[in-house]
Short mmCIF file of N, CA and C in Angstrom, two decimals:
data_model
loop_
_atom_site.label_atom_id
_atom_site.label_comp_id
_atom_site.label_asym_id
_atom_site.label_seq_id
_atom_site.Cartn_x
_atom_site.Cartn_y
_atom_site.Cartn_z
N MET T 1 0.84 -1.19 0.00
CA MET T 1 0.00 0.00 0.00
C MET T 1 0.88 1.26 0.00
N LEU T 2 0.36 2.28 -0.56
CA LEU T 2 1.06 3.56 -0.54
C LEU T 2 0.94 4.19 0.83
N LYS T 3 2.04 4.70 1.29
CA LYS T 3 2.06 5.38 2.58
C LYS T 3 1.39 6.74 2.44
N ARG T 4 0.62 7.10 3.42
CA ARG T 4 0.03 8.44 3.43
C ARG T 4 1.12 9.45 3.80
N PHE T 5 1.10 10.57 3.09
CA PHE T 5 2.06 11.62 3.41
C PHE T 5 1.54 12.40 4.60
N SER T 6 2.46 12.76 5.47
CA SER T 6 2.09 13.58 6.61
C SER T 6 2.89 14.88 6.55
N LYS T 7 2.56 15.77 7.42
CA LYS T 7 3.23 17.07 7.46
C LYS T 7 4.73 16.91 7.66
N LYS T 8 5.13 15.91 8.44
CA LYS T 8 6.56 15.73 8.70
C LYS T 8 7.35 15.30 7.47
N ASP T 9 6.65 14.82 6.43
CA ASP T 9 7.33 14.46 5.18
C ASP T 9 7.71 15.68 4.36
N PHE T 10 7.11 16.81 4.62
CA PHE T 10 7.37 18.02 3.85
C PHE T 10 8.44 18.87 4.54
N THR T 11 9.63 18.28 4.62
CA THR T 11 10.77 19.00 5.18
C THR T 11 11.37 19.86 4.07
N ALA T 12 12.18 20.82 4.46
CA ALA T 12 12.86 21.66 3.46
C ALA T 12 13.76 20.78 2.58
N THR T 13 14.41 19.80 3.18
CA THR T 13 15.27 18.90 2.41
C THR T 13 14.46 18.16 1.35
N ASN T 14 13.34 17.59 1.75
CA ASN T 14 12.52 16.85 0.79
C ASN T 14 11.96 17.76 -0.29
N ILE T 15 11.62 18.97 0.06
CA ILE T 15 11.12 19.93 -0.94
C ILE T 15 12.22 20.29 -1.93
N LEU T 16 13.46 20.49 -1.44
CA LEU T 16 14.58 20.75 -2.36
C LEU T 16 14.80 19.57 -3.31
N ILE T 17 14.67 18.37 -2.79
CA ILE T 17 14.83 17.18 -3.62
C ILE T 17 13.72 17.12 -4.67
N ILE T 18 12.49 17.36 -4.27
CA ILE T 18 11.36 17.34 -5.22
C ILE T 18 11.55 18.40 -6.31
N ILE T 19 11.94 19.61 -5.91
CA ILE T 19 12.18 20.68 -6.89
C ILE T 19 13.28 20.27 -7.87
N THR T 20 14.35 19.67 -7.35
CA THR T 20 15.46 19.26 -8.20
C THR T 20 15.02 18.19 -9.19
N ILE T 21 14.24 17.23 -8.73
CA ILE T 21 13.74 16.18 -9.63
C ILE T 21 12.83 16.77 -10.70
N LEU T 22 11.95 17.68 -10.30
CA LEU T 22 11.06 18.33 -11.28
C LEU T 22 11.86 19.14 -12.30
N MET T 23 12.88 19.85 -11.83
CA MET T 23 13.71 20.62 -12.76
C MET T 23 14.47 19.71 -13.71
N TYR T 24 14.90 18.55 -13.23
CA TYR T 24 15.58 17.60 -14.11
C TYR T 24 14.61 17.11 -15.19
N ILE T 25 13.38 16.85 -14.81
CA ILE T 25 12.37 16.41 -15.78
C ILE T 25 12.15 17.50 -16.82
N ILE T 26 12.09 18.75 -16.38
CA ILE T 26 11.97 19.87 -17.32
C ILE T 26 13.20 19.93 -18.22
N GLN T 27 14.38 19.82 -17.62
CA GLN T 27 15.63 19.90 -18.38
C GLN T 27 15.68 18.88 -19.51
N ILE T 28 15.30 17.65 -19.23
CA ILE T 28 15.42 16.61 -20.26
C ILE T 28 14.30 16.68 -21.29
N ASN T 29 13.31 17.52 -21.03
CA ASN T 29 12.19 17.64 -21.96
C ASN T 29 12.20 18.93 -22.77
N ILE T 30 13.25 19.73 -22.64
CA ILE T 30 13.38 20.91 -23.49
C ILE T 30 14.65 20.76 -24.33
N SER T 31 14.60 21.28 -25.52
CA SER T 31 15.74 21.20 -26.42
C SER T 31 16.95 21.91 -25.80
N GLN T 32 18.06 21.21 -25.77
CA GLN T 32 19.30 21.74 -25.20
C GLN T 32 19.11 22.20 -23.75
N GLY T 33 18.30 21.47 -23.01
CA GLY T 33 18.00 21.82 -21.62
C GLY T 33 19.23 21.92 -20.74
N GLY T 34 20.20 21.03 -20.95
CA GLY T 34 21.42 21.07 -20.16
C GLY T 34 22.23 22.33 -20.40
N LEU T 35 22.29 22.78 -21.65
CA LEU T 35 23.02 24.02 -21.97
C LEU T 35 22.26 25.25 -21.48
N PHE T 36 20.95 25.19 -21.56
CA PHE T 36 20.11 26.30 -21.15
C PHE T 36 20.13 26.49 -19.63
N LEU T 37 20.09 25.39 -18.88
CA LEU T 37 20.03 25.44 -17.42
C LEU T 37 21.38 25.26 -16.74
N GLY T 38 22.34 24.66 -17.44
CA GLY T 38 23.68 24.50 -16.88
C GLY T 38 24.40 25.84 -16.84
N LEU T 39 25.59 25.84 -16.31
CA LEU T 39 26.39 27.07 -16.22
C LEU T 39 27.51 26.99 -17.25
N ASN T 40 27.51 27.94 -18.16
CA ASN T 40 28.47 27.95 -19.25
C ASN T 40 28.65 29.39 -19.73
N LEU T 41 29.37 29.56 -20.81
CA LEU T 41 29.64 30.92 -21.30
C LEU T 41 28.40 31.66 -21.76
N TYR T 42 27.28 30.95 -21.97
CA TYR T 42 26.03 31.64 -22.29
C TYR T 42 25.62 32.60 -21.18
N PHE T 43 26.10 32.33 -19.98
CA PHE T 43 25.84 33.21 -18.84
C PHE T 43 26.23 34.65 -19.18
N LEU T 44 27.37 34.81 -19.83
CA LEU T 44 27.82 36.15 -20.22
C LEU T 44 27.44 36.51 -21.65
N VAL T 45 27.64 35.59 -22.57
CA VAL T 45 27.45 35.87 -23.99
C VAL T 45 25.99 36.20 -24.31
N TYR T 46 25.06 35.42 -23.75
CA TYR T 46 23.64 35.61 -24.06
C TYR T 46 22.82 36.08 -22.86
N ASP T 47 23.50 36.54 -21.84
CA ASP T 47 22.83 37.04 -20.62
C ASP T 47 21.89 36.02 -20.00
N PHE T 48 22.32 34.78 -19.90
CA PHE T 48 21.54 33.75 -19.22
C PHE T 48 21.78 33.90 -17.71
N TRP T 49 21.22 34.95 -17.15
CA TRP T 49 21.48 35.36 -15.76
C TRP T 49 21.02 34.32 -14.74
N TRP T 50 20.14 33.42 -15.09
CA TRP T 50 19.60 32.42 -14.16
C TRP T 50 20.54 31.24 -13.95
N GLN T 51 21.55 31.10 -14.78
CA GLN T 51 22.38 29.90 -14.74
C GLN T 51 23.10 29.63 -13.40
N PRO T 52 23.59 30.62 -12.67
CA PRO T 52 24.22 30.28 -11.38
C PRO T 52 23.25 29.59 -10.41
N LEU T 53 21.96 29.83 -10.57
CA LEU T 53 20.97 29.13 -9.75
C LEU T 53 20.49 27.85 -10.43
N SER T 54 20.15 27.92 -11.70
CA SER T 54 19.57 26.76 -12.37
C SER T 54 20.54 25.60 -12.50
N THR T 55 21.84 25.88 -12.53
CA THR T 55 22.82 24.80 -12.63
C THR T 55 22.75 23.86 -11.43
N MET T 56 22.27 24.37 -10.29
CA MET T 56 22.14 23.55 -9.09
C MET T 56 21.02 22.51 -9.25
N PHE T 57 20.14 22.70 -10.21
CA PHE T 57 19.01 21.81 -10.40
C PHE T 57 19.12 20.98 -11.67
N ALA T 58 20.05 21.32 -12.56
CA ALA T 58 20.29 20.55 -13.77
C ALA T 58 21.27 19.42 -13.44
N HIS T 59 21.15 18.31 -14.12
CA HIS T 59 22.05 17.19 -13.86
C HIS T 59 22.43 16.49 -15.16
N GLY T 60 23.54 15.75 -15.10
CA GLY T 60 24.07 15.09 -16.27
C GLY T 60 23.50 13.70 -16.54
N GLY T 61 22.53 13.29 -15.78
CA GLY T 61 21.91 11.99 -15.97
C GLY T 61 21.23 11.53 -14.70
N ILE T 62 20.52 10.43 -14.81
CA ILE T 62 19.75 9.95 -13.67
C ILE T 62 20.66 9.47 -12.53
N ALA T 63 21.81 8.88 -12.84
CA ALA T 63 22.74 8.44 -11.79
C ALA T 63 23.31 9.65 -11.05
N HIS T 64 23.66 10.68 -11.80
CA HIS T 64 24.18 11.92 -11.22
C HIS T 64 23.13 12.53 -10.29
N LEU T 65 21.91 12.60 -10.77
CA LEU T 65 20.81 13.13 -9.97
C LEU T 65 20.60 12.28 -8.71
N GLY T 66 20.55 10.98 -8.87
CA GLY T 66 20.32 10.10 -7.73
C GLY T 66 21.39 10.20 -6.67
N MET T 67 22.65 10.23 -7.10
CA MET T 67 23.75 10.36 -6.13
C MET T 67 23.66 11.67 -5.36
N ASN T 68 23.46 12.75 -6.09
CA ASN T 68 23.39 14.05 -5.43
C ASN T 68 22.20 14.15 -4.48
N MET T 69 21.06 13.62 -4.89
CA MET T 69 19.87 13.71 -4.03
C MET T 69 20.01 12.83 -2.79
N PHE T 70 20.72 11.72 -2.91
CA PHE T 70 20.96 10.87 -1.73
C PHE T 70 21.81 11.61 -0.70
N VAL T 71 22.88 12.26 -1.15
CA VAL T 71 23.74 13.00 -0.22
C VAL T 71 23.01 14.23 0.32
N LEU T 72 22.22 14.90 -0.52
CA LEU T 72 21.41 16.01 -0.04
C LEU T 72 20.44 15.54 1.04
N TRP T 73 19.82 14.40 0.82
CA TRP T 73 18.88 13.84 1.80
C TRP T 73 19.59 13.57 3.12
N GLN T 74 20.78 12.98 3.07
CA GLN T 74 21.53 12.67 4.29
C GLN T 74 21.92 13.93 5.04
N PHE T 75 22.63 14.82 4.38
CA PHE T 75 23.19 15.98 5.06
C PHE T 75 22.18 17.11 5.23
N GLY T 76 21.26 17.24 4.29
CA GLY T 76 20.22 18.25 4.43
C GLY T 76 19.35 17.97 5.64
N ASN T 77 18.95 16.72 5.81
CA ASN T 77 18.14 16.37 6.99
C ASN T 77 18.90 16.58 8.28
N LEU T 78 20.19 16.26 8.27
CA LEU T 78 21.02 16.47 9.46
C LEU T 78 21.06 17.94 9.84
N ILE T 79 21.36 18.78 8.88
CA ILE T 79 21.44 20.22 9.13
C ILE T 79 20.08 20.77 9.54
N GLU T 80 19.05 20.33 8.85
CA GLU T 80 17.70 20.81 9.15
C GLU T 80 17.28 20.43 10.57
N ARG T 81 17.62 19.22 10.99
CA ARG T 81 17.26 18.76 12.33
C ARG T 81 17.96 19.57 13.42
N PHE T 82 19.23 19.90 13.20
CA PHE T 82 20.00 20.57 14.24
C PHE T 82 20.05 22.08 14.13
N ARG T 83 19.85 22.62 12.94
CA ARG T 83 19.95 24.08 12.76
C ARG T 83 18.67 24.71 12.23
N GLY T 84 17.74 23.90 11.74
CA GLY T 84 16.46 24.42 11.29
C GLY T 84 16.36 24.52 9.78
N ALA T 85 15.11 24.56 9.32
CA ALA T 85 14.83 24.60 7.88
C ALA T 85 15.31 25.90 7.25
N LYS T 86 15.12 27.01 7.93
CA LYS T 86 15.54 28.31 7.37
C LYS T 86 17.04 28.34 7.16
N GLU T 87 17.78 27.82 8.13
CA GLU T 87 19.24 27.79 8.00
C GLU T 87 19.66 26.90 6.83
N LEU T 88 19.02 25.75 6.69
CA LEU T 88 19.35 24.86 5.58
C LEU T 88 19.08 25.53 4.24
N VAL T 89 17.92 26.12 4.07
CA VAL T 89 17.57 26.73 2.79
C VAL T 89 18.51 27.90 2.48
N ALA T 90 18.78 28.74 3.46
CA ALA T 90 19.71 29.86 3.25
C ALA T 90 21.09 29.32 2.89
N LEU T 91 21.57 28.35 3.64
CA LEU T 91 22.87 27.74 3.38
C LEU T 91 22.93 27.17 1.96
N TYR T 92 21.93 26.42 1.58
CA TYR T 92 21.93 25.75 0.28
C TYR T 92 21.95 26.76 -0.87
N PHE T 93 21.09 27.76 -0.81
CA PHE T 93 21.01 28.70 -1.91
C PHE T 93 22.16 29.69 -1.93
N ILE T 94 22.53 30.24 -0.79
CA ILE T 94 23.63 31.22 -0.77
C ILE T 94 24.93 30.57 -1.17
N THR T 95 25.27 29.45 -0.53
CA THR T 95 26.55 28.81 -0.85
C THR T 95 26.52 28.19 -2.25
N GLY T 96 25.36 27.71 -2.67
CA GLY T 96 25.26 27.13 -4.01
C GLY T 96 25.49 28.17 -5.09
N ILE T 97 24.90 29.33 -4.93
CA ILE T 97 25.07 30.39 -5.94
C ILE T 97 26.49 30.94 -5.91
N VAL T 98 27.04 31.15 -4.71
CA VAL T 98 28.43 31.63 -4.62
C VAL T 98 29.38 30.60 -5.24
N THR T 99 29.15 29.33 -4.96
CA THR T 99 29.97 28.28 -5.56
C THR T 99 29.85 28.29 -7.07
N SER T 100 28.64 28.48 -7.59
CA SER T 100 28.44 28.57 -9.03
C SER T 100 29.23 29.73 -9.63
N LEU T 101 29.15 30.88 -9.00
CA LEU T 101 29.84 32.06 -9.52
C LEU T 101 31.36 31.88 -9.50
N LEU T 102 31.88 31.31 -8.42
CA LEU T 102 33.33 31.07 -8.36
C LEU T 102 33.75 29.97 -9.34
N SER T 103 32.91 28.97 -9.51
CA SER T 103 33.18 27.93 -10.50
C SER T 103 33.16 28.51 -11.92
N PHE T 104 32.28 29.48 -12.13
CA PHE T 104 32.23 30.13 -13.44
C PHE T 104 33.55 30.83 -13.74
N LEU T 105 34.17 31.42 -12.73
CA LEU T 105 35.48 32.05 -12.94
C LEU T 105 36.50 31.02 -13.43
N TYR T 106 36.46 29.83 -12.82
CA TYR T 106 37.33 28.75 -13.28
C TYR T 106 37.03 28.42 -14.74
N ILE T 107 35.75 28.26 -15.05
CA ILE T 107 35.34 27.93 -16.42
C ILE T 107 35.80 29.03 -17.38
N PHE T 108 35.52 30.27 -17.04
CA PHE T 108 35.82 31.40 -17.91
C PHE T 108 37.31 31.49 -18.22
N TYR T 109 38.14 31.36 -17.18
CA TYR T 109 39.57 31.56 -17.37
C TYR T 109 40.33 30.30 -17.76
N LEU T 110 39.86 29.14 -17.36
CA LEU T 110 40.67 27.94 -17.55
C LEU T 110 40.05 26.85 -18.43
N ASP T 111 38.73 26.80 -18.55
CA ASP T 111 38.11 25.72 -19.29
C ASP T 111 36.78 26.17 -19.89
N PRO T 112 36.82 27.07 -20.89
CA PRO T 112 35.59 27.68 -21.41
C PRO T 112 34.64 26.73 -22.14
N GLN T 113 35.05 25.52 -22.42
CA GLN T 113 34.17 24.56 -23.10
C GLN T 113 33.22 23.85 -22.15
N VAL T 114 33.38 24.06 -20.85
CA VAL T 114 32.60 23.33 -19.84
C VAL T 114 31.17 23.83 -19.76
N ASN T 115 30.27 22.88 -19.55
CA ASN T 115 28.89 23.17 -19.18
C ASN T 115 28.69 22.51 -17.82
N LEU T 116 28.64 23.33 -16.78
CA LEU T 116 28.56 22.84 -15.41
C LEU T 116 27.11 22.55 -15.04
N VAL T 117 26.85 21.31 -14.63
CA VAL T 117 25.53 20.92 -14.17
C VAL T 117 25.67 20.14 -12.87
N GLY T 118 24.68 20.28 -12.01
CA GLY T 118 24.62 19.47 -10.80
C GLY T 118 24.62 20.27 -9.52
N ALA T 119 24.14 19.60 -8.51
CA ALA T 119 24.04 20.19 -7.17
C ALA T 119 25.28 19.92 -6.34
N SER T 120 26.30 19.30 -6.93
CA SER T 120 27.47 18.88 -6.16
C SER T 120 28.17 20.02 -5.42
N GLY T 121 28.27 21.17 -6.05
CA GLY T 121 28.92 22.30 -5.38
C GLY T 121 28.16 22.73 -4.14
N ALA T 122 26.84 22.84 -4.27
CA ALA T 122 26.00 23.21 -3.11
C ALA T 122 26.02 22.11 -2.06
N ILE T 123 26.03 20.86 -2.50
CA ILE T 123 26.06 19.76 -1.55
C ILE T 123 27.40 19.69 -0.84
N CYS T 124 28.48 19.94 -1.55
CA CYS T 124 29.79 19.99 -0.89
C CYS T 124 29.86 21.15 0.09
N ALA T 125 29.11 22.22 -0.18
CA ALA T 125 29.01 23.31 0.79
C ALA T 125 28.34 22.82 2.07
N LEU T 126 27.32 21.97 1.94
CA LEU T 126 26.70 21.37 3.12
C LEU T 126 27.72 20.54 3.88
N LEU T 127 28.54 19.80 3.15
CA LEU T 127 29.57 18.98 3.79
C LEU T 127 30.59 19.86 4.52
N GLY T 128 30.98 20.98 3.90
CA GLY T 128 31.90 21.91 4.56
C GLY T 128 31.30 22.50 5.81
N TYR T 129 30.03 22.80 5.75
CA TYR T 129 29.29 23.35 6.90
C TYR T 129 29.29 22.34 8.05
N VAL T 130 28.96 21.10 7.75
CA VAL T 130 28.93 20.06 8.78
C VAL T 130 30.35 19.81 9.31
N ALA T 131 31.34 19.80 8.43
CA ALA T 131 32.73 19.57 8.85
C ALA T 131 33.19 20.63 9.84
N TYR T 132 32.73 21.86 9.67
CA TYR T 132 33.11 22.90 10.63
C TYR T 132 32.55 22.60 12.02
N PHE T 133 31.29 22.25 12.08
CA PHE T 133 30.64 22.05 13.38
C PHE T 133 30.95 20.69 14.01
N ASP T 134 31.18 19.67 13.21
CA ASP T 134 31.41 18.33 13.75
C ASP T 134 32.88 17.95 13.54
N LYS T 135 33.69 18.36 14.49
CA LYS T 135 35.14 18.14 14.36
C LYS T 135 35.51 16.67 14.35
N THR T 136 34.69 15.81 14.98
CA THR T 136 34.99 14.38 15.00
C THR T 136 34.80 13.75 13.61
N GLN T 137 33.96 14.33 12.79
CA GLN T 137 33.71 13.81 11.44
C GLN T 137 34.50 14.54 10.36
N ARG T 138 35.19 15.60 10.75
CA ARG T 138 35.84 16.48 9.76
C ARG T 138 36.79 15.73 8.83
N ASN T 139 37.69 14.92 9.39
CA ASN T 139 38.65 14.21 8.53
C ASN T 139 37.95 13.25 7.57
N GLY T 140 36.92 12.58 8.03
CA GLY T 140 36.16 11.69 7.16
C GLY T 140 35.45 12.43 6.05
N ILE T 141 34.89 13.58 6.37
CA ILE T 141 34.19 14.38 5.36
C ILE T 141 35.18 14.91 4.32
N ILE T 142 36.34 15.39 4.79
CA ILE T 142 37.36 15.87 3.86
C ILE T 142 37.82 14.73 2.94
N THR T 143 38.03 13.55 3.53
CA THR T 143 38.43 12.39 2.74
C THR T 143 37.37 12.06 1.70
N TRP T 144 36.10 12.13 2.09
CA TRP T 144 35.00 11.84 1.16
C TRP T 144 34.99 12.85 0.01
N VAL T 145 35.15 14.12 0.31
CA VAL T 145 35.15 15.15 -0.74
C VAL T 145 36.33 14.91 -1.69
N LEU T 146 37.49 14.59 -1.15
CA LEU T 146 38.64 14.27 -2.00
C LEU T 146 38.34 13.06 -2.88
N LEU T 147 37.74 12.04 -2.30
CA LEU T 147 37.43 10.82 -3.04
C LEU T 147 36.44 11.07 -4.17
N ILE T 148 35.34 11.80 -3.88
CA ILE T 148 34.34 12.04 -4.93
C ILE T 148 34.82 13.05 -5.96
N SER T 149 35.92 13.74 -5.65
CA SER T 149 36.45 14.74 -6.58
C SER T 149 37.56 14.19 -7.45
N VAL T 150 38.34 13.27 -6.92
CA VAL T 150 39.51 12.79 -7.65
C VAL T 150 39.26 11.42 -8.30
N ALA T 151 38.62 10.51 -7.59
CA ALA T 151 38.42 9.15 -8.12
C ALA T 151 37.72 9.14 -9.48
N PRO T 152 36.65 9.92 -9.68
CA PRO T 152 36.02 9.91 -11.01
C PRO T 152 36.96 10.39 -12.12
N LEU T 153 37.84 11.32 -11.80
CA LEU T 153 38.80 11.79 -12.79
C LEU T 153 39.76 10.68 -13.20
N LEU T 154 40.14 9.85 -12.24
CA LEU T 154 41.09 8.77 -12.51
C LEU T 154 40.52 7.71 -13.45
N ILE T 155 39.19 7.59 -13.48
CA ILE T 155 38.58 6.63 -14.40
C ILE T 155 38.00 7.31 -15.65
N GLY T 156 38.31 8.60 -15.79
CA GLY T 156 37.96 9.31 -17.02
C GLY T 156 36.61 10.00 -17.04
N LEU T 157 35.96 10.13 -15.90
CA LEU T 157 34.67 10.83 -15.88
C LEU T 157 34.90 12.33 -15.83
N PRO T 158 34.20 13.08 -16.65
CA PRO T 158 34.38 14.54 -16.68
C PRO T 158 33.55 15.22 -15.58
N ILE T 159 34.13 15.33 -14.40
CA ILE T 159 33.40 15.97 -13.30
C ILE T 159 34.04 17.31 -12.97
N ALA T 160 33.26 18.17 -12.35
CA ALA T 160 33.73 19.51 -11.96
C ALA T 160 34.33 19.43 -10.55
N TRP T 161 35.49 18.83 -10.47
CA TRP T 161 36.17 18.66 -9.18
C TRP T 161 36.35 20.00 -8.47
N TYR T 162 36.61 21.04 -9.22
CA TYR T 162 36.82 22.37 -8.65
C TYR T 162 35.56 22.88 -7.95
N ALA T 163 34.38 22.56 -8.47
CA ALA T 163 33.13 22.97 -7.82
C ALA T 163 32.98 22.28 -6.47
N HIS T 164 33.45 21.03 -6.37
CA HIS T 164 33.41 20.32 -5.08
C HIS T 164 34.28 21.04 -4.06
N PHE T 165 35.52 21.35 -4.46
CA PHE T 165 36.44 22.00 -3.52
C PHE T 165 35.98 23.41 -3.16
N ILE T 166 35.53 24.15 -4.16
CA ILE T 166 35.03 25.50 -3.91
C ILE T 166 33.82 25.43 -2.97
N GLY T 167 32.88 24.54 -3.26
CA GLY T 167 31.70 24.39 -2.41
C GLY T 167 32.06 24.05 -0.99
N PHE T 168 32.97 23.09 -0.81
CA PHE T 168 33.38 22.70 0.54
C PHE T 168 33.94 23.91 1.29
N GLY T 169 34.83 24.64 0.64
CA GLY T 169 35.43 25.82 1.27
C GLY T 169 34.40 26.90 1.59
N ILE T 170 33.48 27.14 0.68
CA ILE T 170 32.44 28.14 0.90
C ILE T 170 31.52 27.71 2.05
N GLY T 171 31.18 26.44 2.12
CA GLY T 171 30.35 25.93 3.22
C GLY T 171 31.04 26.06 4.56
N PHE T 172 32.34 25.77 4.59
CA PHE T 172 33.12 25.90 5.82
C PHE T 172 33.16 27.36 6.26
N LEU T 173 33.42 28.25 5.30
CA LEU T 173 33.45 29.69 5.59
C LEU T 173 32.08 30.19 6.05
N TYR T 174 31.01 29.72 5.42
CA TYR T 174 29.65 30.10 5.82
C TYR T 174 29.40 29.69 7.27
N ALA T 175 29.87 28.50 7.65
CA ALA T 175 29.70 28.03 9.04
C ALA T 175 30.45 28.93 10.01
N ILE T 176 31.64 29.35 9.64
CA ILE T 176 32.40 30.25 10.51
C ILE T 176 31.64 31.55 10.72
N ILE T 177 31.07 32.08 9.65
CA ILE T 177 30.31 33.33 9.72
C ILE T 177 29.04 33.15 10.54
N ARG T 178 28.36 32.02 10.38
CA ARG T 178 27.06 31.80 11.01
C ARG T 178 27.12 31.19 12.41
N ARG T 179 28.29 30.78 12.86
CA ARG T 179 28.34 30.10 14.17
C ARG T 179 27.74 30.94 15.21
#
């Protein structure tokens, strides 16, 4: 039987996940959706001003989406439980957009052919935030960020490792400011 939804199911984390899934469905159903919603040189060339935000909701495939939403579910719920929904939403959007803008600088100056998609930068910001507050888990979280950033490169997957590192640093800095 289908479980009845209750008010407790409508957490900020779950709403972010639902929005991301809906945006992915939109992305794959519009022509060149990844280029339109991802972060690339169209941001400047064609004034696609929404890209620093929309790139957080665009993804490179169902596996990419699933992985990111799983980690968002884990760490988003943790942050929401201990710091509140407002803190989670502010953290996710502020650090996600800042990470996108700083990642765009990398793209602009070093790799202009890139189309950046995914919530990984914002999610790594959540990891940086948690790493600041939970010193006992810090080394494990740093190791995890290194692993998810470097291991895919070693097997030839084109991932935005720099967005992971930038996001982690921005999340850590956000935690210092918000403590």
